[in-house]
Amino acid sequence: MKADRRPERKGIGNACSKAGARHTAKKRKHLTLSQKKSITGLIFIAPWVIGFIIYYARSLFLTIRFSLSDVNIVETGGYRATWAGLENFRYALLEHATFNQIFVNSLVDILIDVPFIIFFSLFIAILLNSRFKGRGLVRAIFFIPILLGSGAVLETLTLATENIQEGAGAMAAEISSSSGISMDYFIGTFIDLGLPTGMLDYVAGLVARVYEIVRSSSVQTVIFLATLQSISPSLYEVSKIEGATTYETFWKVTFPLVTPFILTNVVYTIVDSYTNSEVVTQAYDTAFTLYDYGLSSAMSVLSTVVVCMILAAVCMMISNKTFYYN
Amino acid sequence: MRAERKLAAVNLGKLGKTLSKLKGNGVIQNHLAKLMQRTKATLFSPFKLMILVGISYVILGPIISIISHSFFSPSDLYNPSVFLIPLNPTLENYRLAFMRLGYWDTLLKSLIYIAKTTILQVLITSMAGYGFARFNFPLKKLLFGCVVVTIILPSYTIMLPLYQHFRSWDVLWLFKIFKGEALNLLQSTKPTYLLTLFGAGLRSGLYIYIFRQFFRGLPKEIEEAALIDGAGTWHTYFRIMLVNAIPAVLTVSVFSLVWQYNDMFYSGLFSIPADQNIAFRLSTIAATIRFVDEIRDPLVVQLYVYAGVVLVLLPILLLYLFLQKYFMEGLERSGIVG
């Protein structure tokens, strides 16, 4: 076993030094340890670098080129792109029937959901981090949504959810007709109390989408949970000895240590909800049912640029308020 | 029992206040403080229980409803008094879904496909993660920035060029020169393997990030010891670092298995054959049953789809339950976080 492992290793080692030698044949004697190490490091990441150049950088460049040209599919399966300037963007923004509306709606949805998902997942992570009976079971349940992420399974789940919600709605209607209680009545009461309508709409919208929010906040919960576990217990011990209440401990210890990951989670949430948004579906349909590659690329580029701008703005805002960074 | 204890605790808490006014000695005060704490905990727990149960229901509700519906017969479907528990349970839904999915065959092929992808994924991304964690080379920060960009950039943005790339795939125009035309890799699993091999697969960026964080957390002394004992770089990596990174490997494997299994986007884009991808095949089952088996009622067709969903989810749920403990530990220790 050992005997045949060793030559193999030597072989690889030789190959490495050969690869190194090709680059620096003349200077070979002067190769310092750190240079050797940096070459090994480059070999380790080489597959990824090649992939990044071939698949990501090239594709990104091509997408931008497509968006600026009029793409015709040739019968042999290739394509011919002729320069069209900003025509595609103009069409998407000014003439396309639905793009504008879908685009704005998706953005608004993203911005509404993000804060709530963050608070919700932090809250759940704190709950799951405390000790109680059956914690393993509850955790297993809470991470199930990660498994059910996408595709036909998700569609069917959504359908089943709708059925349940319909059932609940029907039940509520039935109760309200017999007892005179209805949601509208409550909402009316809140409005009479002088609560702003915008806030009520926001809360009502969240309640209506609770299934989606729970489902899309599971990865964030995992990240927060991992963060909470990595906080050293001695900090809590100290604050306890110094006589801090639970409330103070949360705001002075837990929250500051969690802030960097609020940023991570915000980024993840925005990207995730953008990936599942309708703009993307629209771009996909434009490409593969209408075969209008130029327009589809223009839509992708537009939405990606806007989302990146939102990301940059949010990152600036939050990283100013980050108390601690590692 | 619990209520009694709570009541007792509350009473003792009141007693405690009066006693502390009397400035009891240190031992009693200590005792009382503990009692107060316990009282608070018991008062708080029903609230916590409510939230946990409620959210668990939100998550499990649809799944339970799917499972129960998959046993419904059409007569149960139209019987308004049936809720969750069918009156005439039937396995007919499963029989047909089984047949239309070509279950065993498709499942086996999909499992082989995702297993291969996952192994490639773990190998390539862990290598890249190790490279970023432990070596210094020029442009390192920029390159790692690119990794972050691949995490953030939705794959939808680059779908068209990728599609065209694999539509006429070529290495340095070699195929065009020798065979006359480029290869069409669509309608096979090759695009996925190629993308994964070059670290551009499904969420590879995230996995590189996880591995990098994990390797950064391992003590450097391990490698130094290995170096002194005469292990080469590759030996150190495969025999020592990767073995130490088992939690991260597990986490990434579970993520990769599950996401690859569920993936519809790349399968759809590259038209990967449906008999190699059971989740993709599931998406066509409704149409198949409607047109081949001539069941026209969409609600009844939905029953078959429910059975199909249960069949497709079963392996992944079993895998999850089996790996759940390790997965959880892995998540906590793998340093998704710093």
PDB file of N, CA, C and O in Angstrom, chain A residues 9 12 16 37-38 40-41 48 51 59 63 77 124 127 130 139-140 143 147-148 150-151 156 159 163 222 226 229 261 271 274-275 280 288 293 304, chain B residues 48 55 59 135-136 143 147 152 154 156-157 160-161 163-165 167 198-199 208 230 233-235 262 264 269 302 306 309 313 320 328 331-332 337:
ATOM      1  N   ARG A   9       3.089   9.877  -5.492  1.00  0.00           N
ATOM      2  CA  ARG A   9       3.230  11.203  -4.934  1.00  0.00           C
ATOM      3  C   ARG A   9       4.415  11.918  -5.574  1.00  0.00           C
ATOM      4  O   ARG A   9       4.348  13.079  -5.942  1.00  0.00           O
ATOM      5  N   ILE A  12       3.561  13.195  -8.928  1.00  0.00           N
ATOM      6  CA  ILE A  12       2.827  14.464  -8.915  1.00  0.00           C
ATOM      7  C   ILE A  12       3.772  15.595  -8.557  1.00  0.00           C
ATOM      8  O   ILE A  12       3.767  16.659  -9.151  1.00  0.00           O
ATOM      9  N   CYS A  16       4.574  18.908 -10.641  1.00  0.00           N
ATOM     10  CA  CYS A  16       4.435  20.273 -10.129  1.00  0.00           C
ATOM     11  C   CYS A  16       5.682  21.082 -10.422  1.00  0.00           C
ATOM     12  O   CYS A  16       5.620  22.185 -10.950  1.00  0.00           O
ATOM     13  N   LYS A  37       5.677  28.360  -2.983  1.00  0.00           N
ATOM     14  CA  LYS A  37       4.364  28.204  -2.357  1.00  0.00           C
ATOM     15  C   LYS A  37       3.287  28.897  -3.181  1.00  0.00           C
ATOM     16  O   LYS A  37       2.181  28.382  -3.334  1.00  0.00           O
ATOM     17  N   SER A  38       3.630  30.071  -3.704  1.00  0.00           N
ATOM     18  CA  SER A  38       2.592  30.777  -4.457  1.00  0.00           C
ATOM     19  C   SER A  38       2.257  30.016  -5.740  1.00  0.00           C
ATOM     20  O   SER A  38       1.107  30.002  -6.176  1.00  0.00           O
ATOM     21  N   THR A  40       2.348  26.692  -6.022  1.00  0.00           N
ATOM     22  CA  THR A  40       1.467  25.603  -5.593  1.00  0.00           C
ATOM     23  C   THR A  40       0.043  26.120  -5.390  1.00  0.00           C
ATOM     24  O   THR A  40      -0.918  25.479  -5.804  1.00  0.00           O
ATOM     25  N   GLY A  41      -0.060  27.278  -4.747  1.00  0.00           N
ATOM     26  CA  GLY A  41      -1.380  27.856  -4.521  1.00  0.00           C
ATOM     27  C   GLY A  41      -2.109  28.087  -5.822  1.00  0.00           C
ATOM     28  O   GLY A  41      -3.290  27.751  -5.958  1.00  0.00           O
ATOM     29  N   TRP A  48     -10.474  26.422 -10.989  1.00  0.00           N
ATOM     30  CA  TRP A  48     -11.494  27.449 -10.798  1.00  0.00           C
ATOM     31  C   TRP A  48     -11.209  28.667 -11.674  1.00  0.00           C
ATOM     32  O   TRP A  48     -12.121  29.247 -12.256  1.00  0.00           O
ATOM     33  N   GLY A  51     -12.212  27.969 -15.172  1.00  0.00           N
ATOM     34  CA  GLY A  51     -13.669  27.988 -15.256  1.00  0.00           C
ATOM     35  C   GLY A  51     -14.218  29.395 -15.192  1.00  0.00           C
ATOM     36  O   GLY A  51     -15.126  29.758 -15.938  1.00  0.00           O
ATOM     37  N   SER A  59     -18.922  34.776 -20.472  1.00  0.00           N
ATOM     38  CA  SER A  59     -20.376  34.846 -20.610  1.00  0.00           C
ATOM     39  C   SER A  59     -20.909  36.219 -20.248  1.00  0.00           C
ATOM     40  O   SER A  59     -21.814  36.731 -20.903  1.00  0.00           O
ATOM     41  N   THR A  63     -23.028  38.470 -22.682  1.00  0.00           N
ATOM     42  CA  THR A  63     -24.376  38.937 -22.349  1.00  0.00           C
ATOM     43  C   THR A  63     -24.494  40.428 -22.621  1.00  0.00           C
ATOM     44  O   THR A  63     -25.472  40.897 -23.205  1.00  0.00           O
ATOM     45  N   GLY A  77     -27.841  26.763 -35.935  1.00  0.00           N
ATOM     46  CA  GLY A  77     -27.762  26.748 -34.482  1.00  0.00           C
ATOM     47  C   GLY A  77     -26.885  27.858 -33.941  1.00  0.00           C
ATOM     48  O   GLY A  77     -26.880  28.126 -32.749  1.00  0.00           O
ATOM     49  N   ILE A 124     -35.553  33.398  15.174  1.00  0.00           N
ATOM     50  CA  ILE A 124     -35.644  31.938  15.199  1.00  0.00           C
ATOM     51  C   ILE A 124     -34.309  31.327  15.614  1.00  0.00           C
ATOM     52  O   ILE A 124     -34.260  30.375  16.390  1.00  0.00           O
ATOM     53  N   LEU A 127     -33.975  31.528  19.257  1.00  0.00           N
ATOM     54  CA  LEU A 127     -34.835  30.524  19.898  1.00  0.00           C
ATOM     55  C   LEU A 127     -34.198  29.143  19.815  1.00  0.00           C
ATOM     56  O   LEU A 127     -34.174  28.392  20.780  1.00  0.00           O
ATOM     57  N   SER A 130     -31.205  28.329  22.210  1.00  0.00           N
ATOM     58  CA  SER A 130     -31.373  28.056  23.630  1.00  0.00           C
ATOM     59  C   SER A 130     -31.693  26.577  23.827  1.00  0.00           C
ATOM     60  O   SER A 130     -32.089  25.893  22.893  1.00  0.00           O
ATOM     61  N   ARG A 139     -35.039  21.547  15.180  1.00  0.00           N
ATOM     62  CA  ARG A 139     -34.044  21.994  14.202  1.00  0.00           C
ATOM     63  C   ARG A 139     -34.193  21.256  12.894  1.00  0.00           C
ATOM     64  O   ARG A 139     -34.157  21.859  11.824  1.00  0.00           O
ATOM     65  N   ALA A 140     -34.373  19.942  12.989  1.00  0.00           N
ATOM     66  CA  ALA A 140     -34.521  19.149  11.765  1.00  0.00           C
ATOM     67  C   ALA A 140     -35.691  19.674  10.945  1.00  0.00           C
ATOM     68  O   ALA A 140     -35.601  19.811   9.728  1.00  0.00           O
ATOM     69  N   PHE A 143     -34.999  23.078   9.140  1.00  0.00           N
ATOM     70  CA  PHE A 143     -34.101  23.111   8.001  1.00  0.00           C
ATOM     71  C   PHE A 143     -34.651  22.351   6.811  1.00  0.00           C
ATOM     72  O   PHE A 143     -34.016  22.297   5.762  1.00  0.00           O
ATOM     73  N   LEU A 147     -34.227  21.767   1.794  1.00  0.00           N
ATOM     74  CA  LEU A 147     -34.287  20.615   0.893  1.00  0.00           C
ATOM     75  C   LEU A 147     -35.300  20.820  -0.217  1.00  0.00           C
ATOM     76  O   LEU A 147     -35.214  20.199  -1.258  1.00  0.00           O
ATOM     77  N   LEU A 148     -36.290  21.666   0.048  1.00  0.00           N
ATOM     78  CA  LEU A 148     -37.405  21.739  -0.888  1.00  0.00           C
ATOM     79  C   LEU A 148     -37.304  22.961  -1.760  1.00  0.00           C
ATOM     80  O   LEU A 148     -38.296  23.524  -2.188  1.00  0.00           O
ATOM     81  N   SER A 150     -36.537  24.070  -4.860  1.00  0.00           N
ATOM     82  CA  SER A 150     -36.893  24.563  -6.185  1.00  0.00           C
ATOM     83  C   SER A 150     -37.628  23.517  -7.000  1.00  0.00           C
ATOM     84  O   SER A 150     -37.830  22.395  -6.572  1.00  0.00           O
ATOM     85  N   GLY A 151     -38.004  23.925  -8.184  1.00  0.00           N
ATOM     86  CA  GLY A 151     -38.497  22.997  -9.184  1.00  0.00           C
ATOM     87  C   GLY A 151     -39.921  22.548  -8.970  1.00  0.00           C
ATOM     88  O   GLY A 151     -40.727  23.224  -8.329  1.00  0.00           O
ATOM     89  N   THR A 156     -45.472  22.219  -6.455  1.00  0.00           N
ATOM     90  CA  THR A 156     -46.525  21.435  -5.824  1.00  0.00           C
ATOM     91  C   THR A 156     -46.736  21.872  -4.385  1.00  0.00           C
ATOM     92  O   THR A 156     -47.866  21.971  -3.924  1.00  0.00           O
ATOM     93  N   LEU A 159     -48.739  24.921  -4.286  1.00  0.00           N
ATOM     94  CA  LEU A 159     -50.143  24.601  -4.545  1.00  0.00           C
ATOM     95  C   LEU A 159     -50.815  24.065  -3.279  1.00  0.00           C
ATOM     96  O   LEU A 159     -51.908  24.512  -2.899  1.00  0.00           O
ATOM     97  N   ASN A 163     -53.904  25.519  -1.050  1.00  0.00           N
ATOM     98  CA  ASN A 163     -55.090  24.770  -0.638  1.00  0.00           C
ATOM     99  C   ASN A 163     -55.343  24.944   0.845  1.00  0.00           C
ATOM    100  O   ASN A 163     -56.466  25.184   1.270  1.00  0.00           O
ATOM    101  N   VAL A 222     -29.776  29.331   9.444  1.00  0.00           N
ATOM    102  CA  VAL A 222     -28.588  28.500   9.640  1.00  0.00           C
ATOM    103  C   VAL A 222     -27.363  29.367   9.871  1.00  0.00           C
ATOM    104  O   VAL A 222     -26.570  29.125  10.794  1.00  0.00           O
ATOM    105  N   ALA A 226     -25.173  29.483  13.317  1.00  0.00           N
ATOM    106  CA  ALA A 226     -23.745  29.197  13.368  1.00  0.00           C
ATOM    107  C   ALA A 226     -22.996  30.350  14.032  1.00  0.00           C
ATOM    108  O   ALA A 226     -22.062  30.141  14.801  1.00  0.00           O
ATOM    109  N   GLN A 229     -23.489  30.306  17.762  1.00  0.00           N
ATOM    110  CA  GLN A 229     -22.716  29.245  18.411  1.00  0.00           C
ATOM    111  C   GLN A 229     -21.246  29.611  18.508  1.00  0.00           C
ATOM    112  O   GLN A 229     -20.533  29.074  19.343  1.00  0.00           O
ATOM    113  N   PHE A 261     -22.823  39.437  10.139  1.00  0.00           N
ATOM    114  CA  PHE A 261     -23.561  38.411   9.402  1.00  0.00           C
ATOM    115  C   PHE A 261     -24.944  38.880   9.008  1.00  0.00           C
ATOM    116  O   PHE A 261     -25.588  38.285   8.164  1.00  0.00           O
ATOM    117  N   VAL A 271     -30.127  38.509  -3.171  1.00  0.00           N
ATOM    118  CA  VAL A 271     -29.797  37.709  -4.345  1.00  0.00           C
ATOM    119  C   VAL A 271     -30.805  36.582  -4.530  1.00  0.00           C
ATOM    120  O   VAL A 271     -31.294  36.335  -5.631  1.00  0.00           O
ATOM    121  N   TYR A 274     -34.094  37.865  -5.725  1.00  0.00           N
ATOM    122  CA  TYR A 274     -33.998  38.283  -7.120  1.00  0.00           C
ATOM    123  C   TYR A 274     -34.012  37.063  -8.049  1.00  0.00           C
ATOM    124  O   TYR A 274     -34.699  37.056  -9.069  1.00  0.00           O
ATOM    125  N   THR A 275     -33.283  36.017  -7.649  1.00  0.00           N
ATOM    126  CA  THR A 275     -33.224  34.817  -8.487  1.00  0.00           C
ATOM    127  C   THR A 275     -34.597  34.188  -8.651  1.00  0.00           C
ATOM    128  O   THR A 275     -34.883  33.593  -9.685  1.00  0.00           O
ATOM    129  N   VAL A 280     -36.792  37.477 -13.759  1.00  0.00           N
ATOM    130  CA  VAL A 280     -35.967  36.403 -14.279  1.00  0.00           C
ATOM    131  C   VAL A 280     -36.791  35.488 -15.186  1.00  0.00           C
ATOM    132  O   VAL A 280     -36.359  35.123 -16.281  1.00  0.00           O
ATOM    133  N   PHE A 288     -36.298  31.892 -24.578  1.00  0.00           N
ATOM    134  CA  PHE A 288     -36.520  30.536 -25.064  1.00  0.00           C
ATOM    135  C   PHE A 288     -37.896  30.281 -25.647  1.00  0.00           C
ATOM    136  O   PHE A 288     -38.137  29.204 -26.168  1.00  0.00           O
ATOM    137  N   TYR A 293     -32.932  36.966 -28.120  1.00  0.00           N
ATOM    138  CA  TYR A 293     -31.790  36.949 -27.209  1.00  0.00           C
ATOM    139  C   TYR A 293     -31.381  38.353 -26.799  1.00  0.00           C
ATOM    140  O   TYR A 293     -31.033  38.590 -25.651  1.00  0.00           O
ATOM    141  N   THR A 304     -29.931  43.036 -13.315  1.00  0.00           N
ATOM    142  CA  THR A 304     -28.730  42.746 -12.526  1.00  0.00           C
ATOM    143  C   THR A 304     -28.056  44.030 -12.067  1.00  0.00           C
ATOM    144  O   THR A 304     -27.631  44.127 -10.906  1.00  0.00           O
TER     145      THR A 304
ATOM    146  N   LYS B  48     -42.730  30.371  23.955  1.00  0.00           N
ATOM    147  CA  LYS B  48     -41.751  29.812  23.035  1.00  0.00           C
ATOM    148  C   LYS B  48     -42.341  28.604  22.319  1.00  0.00           C
ATOM    149  O   LYS B  48     -42.222  28.461  21.094  1.00  0.00           O
ATOM    150  N   ILE B  55     -44.599  27.660  13.823  1.00  0.00           N
ATOM    151  CA  ILE B  55     -43.762  27.704  12.625  1.00  0.00           C
ATOM    152  C   ILE B  55     -43.515  26.308  12.077  1.00  0.00           C
ATOM    153  O   ILE B  55     -43.490  26.108  10.867  1.00  0.00           O
ATOM    154  N   ILE B  59     -44.251  24.943   8.242  1.00  0.00           N
ATOM    155  CA  ILE B  59     -43.336  24.204   7.377  1.00  0.00           C
ATOM    156  C   ILE B  59     -43.895  22.831   7.028  1.00  0.00           C
ATOM    157  O   ILE B  59     -43.858  22.393   5.877  1.00  0.00           O
ATOM    158  N   PHE B 135      -2.367  29.826   0.744  1.00  0.00           N
ATOM    159  CA  PHE B 135      -1.235  30.245  -0.073  1.00  0.00           C
ATOM    160  C   PHE B 135      -1.356  31.716  -0.419  1.00  0.00           C
ATOM    161  O   PHE B 135      -2.455  32.252  -0.518  1.00  0.00           O
ATOM    162  N   ASN B 136      -0.181  32.319  -0.594  1.00  0.00           N
ATOM    163  CA  ASN B 136      -0.179  33.701  -1.044  1.00  0.00           C
ATOM    164  C   ASN B 136       0.289  33.743  -2.480  1.00  0.00           C
ATOM    165  O   ASN B 136       1.326  33.182  -2.819  1.00  0.00           O
ATOM    166  N   LEU B 143      -8.846  37.836  -7.097  1.00  0.00           N
ATOM    167  CA  LEU B 143      -9.436  36.552  -7.481  1.00  0.00           C
ATOM    168  C   LEU B 143     -10.509  36.139  -6.497  1.00  0.00           C
ATOM    169  O   LEU B 143     -11.575  35.646  -6.887  1.00  0.00           O
ATOM    170  N   VAL B 147     -14.589  35.242  -6.765  1.00  0.00           N
ATOM    171  CA  VAL B 147     -15.397  34.166  -6.185  1.00  0.00           C
ATOM    172  C   VAL B 147     -16.685  34.746  -5.611  1.00  0.00           C
ATOM    173  O   VAL B 147     -17.784  34.232  -5.851  1.00  0.00           O
ATOM    174  N   ILE B 152     -22.676  36.081  -5.947  1.00  0.00           N
ATOM    175  CA  ILE B 152     -23.735  37.085  -6.016  1.00  0.00           C
ATOM    176  C   ILE B 152     -24.414  37.094  -7.387  1.00  0.00           C
ATOM    177  O   ILE B 152     -25.628  37.240  -7.490  1.00  0.00           O
ATOM    178  N   PRO B 154     -26.421  36.179 -10.305  1.00  0.00           N
ATOM    179  CA  PRO B 154     -27.365  35.097 -10.563  1.00  0.00           C
ATOM    180  C   PRO B 154     -27.012  34.404 -11.881  1.00  0.00           C
ATOM    181  O   PRO B 154     -26.629  35.072 -12.842  1.00  0.00           O
ATOM    182  N   TYR B 156     -28.783  33.348 -13.986  1.00  0.00           N
ATOM    183  CA  TYR B 156     -29.678  33.741 -15.074  1.00  0.00           C
ATOM    184  C   TYR B 156     -29.043  34.773 -15.994  1.00  0.00           C
ATOM    185  O   TYR B 156     -29.334  34.827 -17.171  1.00  0.00           O
ATOM    186  N   THR B 157     -28.175  35.591 -15.404  1.00  0.00           N
ATOM    187  CA  THR B 157     -27.580  36.648 -16.206  1.00  0.00           C
ATOM    188  C   THR B 157     -26.735  36.071 -17.334  1.00  0.00           C
ATOM    189  O   THR B 157     -26.642  36.661 -18.402  1.00  0.00           O
ATOM    190  N   LEU B 160     -27.664  32.734 -21.513  1.00  0.00           N
ATOM    191  CA  LEU B 160     -27.647  32.630 -22.978  1.00  0.00           C
ATOM    192  C   LEU B 160     -26.274  32.273 -23.536  1.00  0.00           C
ATOM    193  O   LEU B 160     -26.161  31.336 -24.323  1.00  0.00           O
ATOM    194  N   PRO B 161     -25.214  32.989 -23.145  1.00  0.00           N
ATOM    195  CA  PRO B 161     -23.895  32.594 -23.625  1.00  0.00           C
ATOM    196  C   PRO B 161     -23.540  31.158 -23.256  1.00  0.00           C
ATOM    197  O   PRO B 161     -22.954  30.450 -24.069  1.00  0.00           O
ATOM    198  N   TYR B 163     -25.615  28.681 -22.865  1.00  0.00           N
ATOM    199  CA  TYR B 163     -26.406  27.834 -23.751  1.00  0.00           C
ATOM    200  C   TYR B 163     -25.731  27.739 -25.121  1.00  0.00           C
ATOM    201  O   TYR B 163     -25.534  26.649 -25.673  1.00  0.00           O
ATOM    202  N   GLN B 164     -25.343  28.895 -25.650  1.00  0.00           N
ATOM    203  CA  GLN B 164     -24.687  28.901 -26.964  1.00  0.00           C
ATOM    204  C   GLN B 164     -23.346  28.180 -26.919  1.00  0.00           C
ATOM    205  O   GLN B 164     -22.979  27.475 -27.851  1.00  0.00           O
ATOM    206  N   HIS B 165     -22.646  28.353 -25.802  1.00  0.00           N
ATOM    207  CA  HIS B 165     -21.328  27.728 -25.650  1.00  0.00           C
ATOM    208  C   HIS B 165     -21.439  26.211 -25.770  1.00  0.00           C
ATOM    209  O   HIS B 165     -20.676  25.566 -26.480  1.00  0.00           O
ATOM    210  N   ARG B 167     -24.014  24.632 -27.010  1.00  0.00           N
ATOM    211  CA  ARG B 167     -24.680  24.285 -28.261  1.00  0.00           C
ATOM    212  C   ARG B 167     -23.620  23.960 -29.319  1.00  0.00           C
ATOM    213  O   ARG B 167     -23.766  23.055 -30.106  1.00  0.00           O
ATOM    214  N   PHE B 198     -14.778  22.699 -13.691  1.00  0.00           N
ATOM    215  CA  PHE B 198     -14.039  23.953 -13.678  1.00  0.00           C
ATOM    216  C   PHE B 198     -14.597  24.926 -12.640  1.00  0.00           C
ATOM    217  O   PHE B 198     -14.496  26.136 -12.801  1.00  0.00           O
ATOM    218  N   GLY B 199     -15.196  24.373 -11.608  1.00  0.00           N
ATOM    219  CA  GLY B 199     -15.591  25.206 -10.481  1.00  0.00           C
ATOM    220  C   GLY B 199     -16.629  26.260 -10.809  1.00  0.00           C
ATOM    221  O   GLY B 199     -16.699  27.297 -10.156  1.00  0.00           O
ATOM    222  N   ILE B 208     -16.782  27.122  -2.351  1.00  0.00           N
ATOM    223  CA  ILE B 208     -15.395  27.579  -2.218  1.00  0.00           C
ATOM    224  C   ILE B 208     -15.271  28.449  -0.971  1.00  0.00           C
ATOM    225  O   ILE B 208     -14.346  28.312  -0.180  1.00  0.00           O
ATOM    226  N   GLY B 230       7.884  14.996   6.112  1.00  0.00           N
ATOM    227  CA  GLY B 230       8.236  14.644   4.745  1.00  0.00           C
ATOM    228  C   GLY B 230       7.073  14.445   3.801  1.00  0.00           C
ATOM    229  O   GLY B 230       7.222  13.799   2.769  1.00  0.00           O
ATOM    230  N   THR B 233       3.046  18.484  -0.803  1.00  0.00           N
ATOM    231  CA  THR B 233       1.859  19.328  -0.747  1.00  0.00           C
ATOM    232  C   THR B 233       0.584  18.525  -0.973  1.00  0.00           C
ATOM    233  O   THR B 233      -0.398  18.664  -0.254  1.00  0.00           O
ATOM    234  N   TRP B 234       0.609  17.660  -1.995  1.00  0.00           N
ATOM    235  CA  TRP B 234      -0.608  16.933  -2.348  1.00  0.00           C
ATOM    236  C   TRP B 234      -0.936  15.886  -1.310  1.00  0.00           C
ATOM    237  O   TRP B 234      -2.098  15.663  -1.000  1.00  0.00           O
ATOM    238  N   HIS B 235       0.114  15.271  -0.792  1.00  0.00           N
ATOM    239  CA  HIS B 235      -0.091  14.294   0.272  1.00  0.00           C
ATOM    240  C   HIS B 235      -0.726  14.983   1.470  1.00  0.00           C
ATOM    241  O   HIS B 235      -1.706  14.509   2.035  1.00  0.00           O
ATOM    242  N   ASN B 262     -32.564  18.823  -6.806  1.00  0.00           N
ATOM    243  CA  ASN B 262     -33.732  19.676  -7.051  1.00  0.00           C
ATOM    244  C   ASN B 262     -33.573  20.586  -8.248  1.00  0.00           C
ATOM    245  O   ASN B 262     -34.511  21.267  -8.625  1.00  0.00           O
ATOM    246  N   MET B 264     -33.619  22.646 -11.368  1.00  0.00           N
ATOM    247  CA  MET B 264     -34.437  22.635 -12.574  1.00  0.00           C
ATOM    248  C   MET B 264     -33.855  23.579 -13.606  1.00  0.00           C
ATOM    249  O   MET B 264     -34.046  23.412 -14.791  1.00  0.00           O
ATOM    250  N   LEU B 269     -32.116  24.373 -18.949  1.00  0.00           N
ATOM    251  CA  LEU B 269     -31.314  25.146 -19.900  1.00  0.00           C
ATOM    252  C   LEU B 269     -30.550  24.224 -20.844  1.00  0.00           C
ATOM    253  O   LEU B 269     -30.512  24.451 -22.048  1.00  0.00           O
ATOM    254  N   GLN B 302     -53.790  16.116 -10.186  1.00  0.00           N
ATOM    255  CA  GLN B 302     -52.972  16.643  -9.100  1.00  0.00           C
ATOM    256  C   GLN B 302     -52.693  15.573  -8.040  1.00  0.00           C
ATOM    257  O   GLN B 302     -51.618  15.549  -7.448  1.00  0.00           O
ATOM    258  N   TYR B 306     -49.134  14.581  -6.547  1.00  0.00           N
ATOM    259  CA  TYR B 306     -48.790  14.500  -5.129  1.00  0.00           C
ATOM    260  C   TYR B 306     -48.035  13.202  -4.837  1.00  0.00           C
ATOM    261  O   TYR B 306     -47.018  13.201  -4.134  1.00  0.00           O
ATOM    262  N   VAL B 309     -44.610  13.533  -6.066  1.00  0.00           N
ATOM    263  CA  VAL B 309     -43.771  14.376  -5.201  1.00  0.00           C
ATOM    264  C   VAL B 309     -43.282  13.578  -4.005  1.00  0.00           C
ATOM    265  O   VAL B 309     -42.096  13.639  -3.635  1.00  0.00           O
ATOM    266  N   LEU B 313     -39.454  12.997  -3.157  1.00  0.00           N
ATOM    267  CA  LEU B 313     -38.895  13.567  -1.924  1.00  0.00           C
ATOM    268  C   LEU B 313     -38.336  12.509  -0.990  1.00  0.00           C
ATOM    269  O   LEU B 313     -37.426  12.779  -0.221  1.00  0.00           O
ATOM    270  N   TYR B 320     -31.526  13.054   4.360  1.00  0.00           N
ATOM    271  CA  TYR B 320     -31.437  14.161   5.302  1.00  0.00           C
ATOM    272  C   TYR B 320     -31.537  13.652   6.733  1.00  0.00           C
ATOM    273  O   TYR B 320     -30.749  14.029   7.599  1.00  0.00           O
ATOM    274  N   MET B 328     -25.785  19.026  10.862  1.00  0.00           N
ATOM    275  CA  MET B 328     -25.945  20.111  11.814  1.00  0.00           C
ATOM    276  C   MET B 328     -24.611  20.452  12.458  1.00  0.00           C
ATOM    277  O   MET B 328     -24.220  21.602  12.552  1.00  0.00           O
ATOM    278  N   LEU B 331     -22.473  22.210   9.989  1.00  0.00           N
ATOM    279  CA  LEU B 331     -22.831  23.610   9.802  1.00  0.00           C
ATOM    280  C   LEU B 331     -22.266  24.465  10.909  1.00  0.00           C
ATOM    281  O   LEU B 331     -21.784  25.562  10.683  1.00  0.00           O
ATOM    282  N   GLU B 332     -22.329  23.907  12.127  1.00  0.00           N
ATOM    283  CA  GLU B 332     -21.869  24.712  13.238  1.00  0.00           C
ATOM    284  C   GLU B 332     -20.355  24.839  13.233  1.00  0.00           C
ATOM    285  O   GLU B 332     -19.808  25.868  13.584  1.00  0.00           O
ATOM    286  N   VAL B 337     -19.511  30.691   8.974  1.00  0.00           N
ATOM    287  CA  VAL B 337     -19.271  31.958   9.630  1.00  0.00           C
ATOM    288  C   VAL B 337     -17.800  32.024   9.985  1.00  0.00           C
ATOM    289  O   VAL B 337     -17.242  31.036  10.399  1.00  0.00           O
TER     290      VAL B 337
END
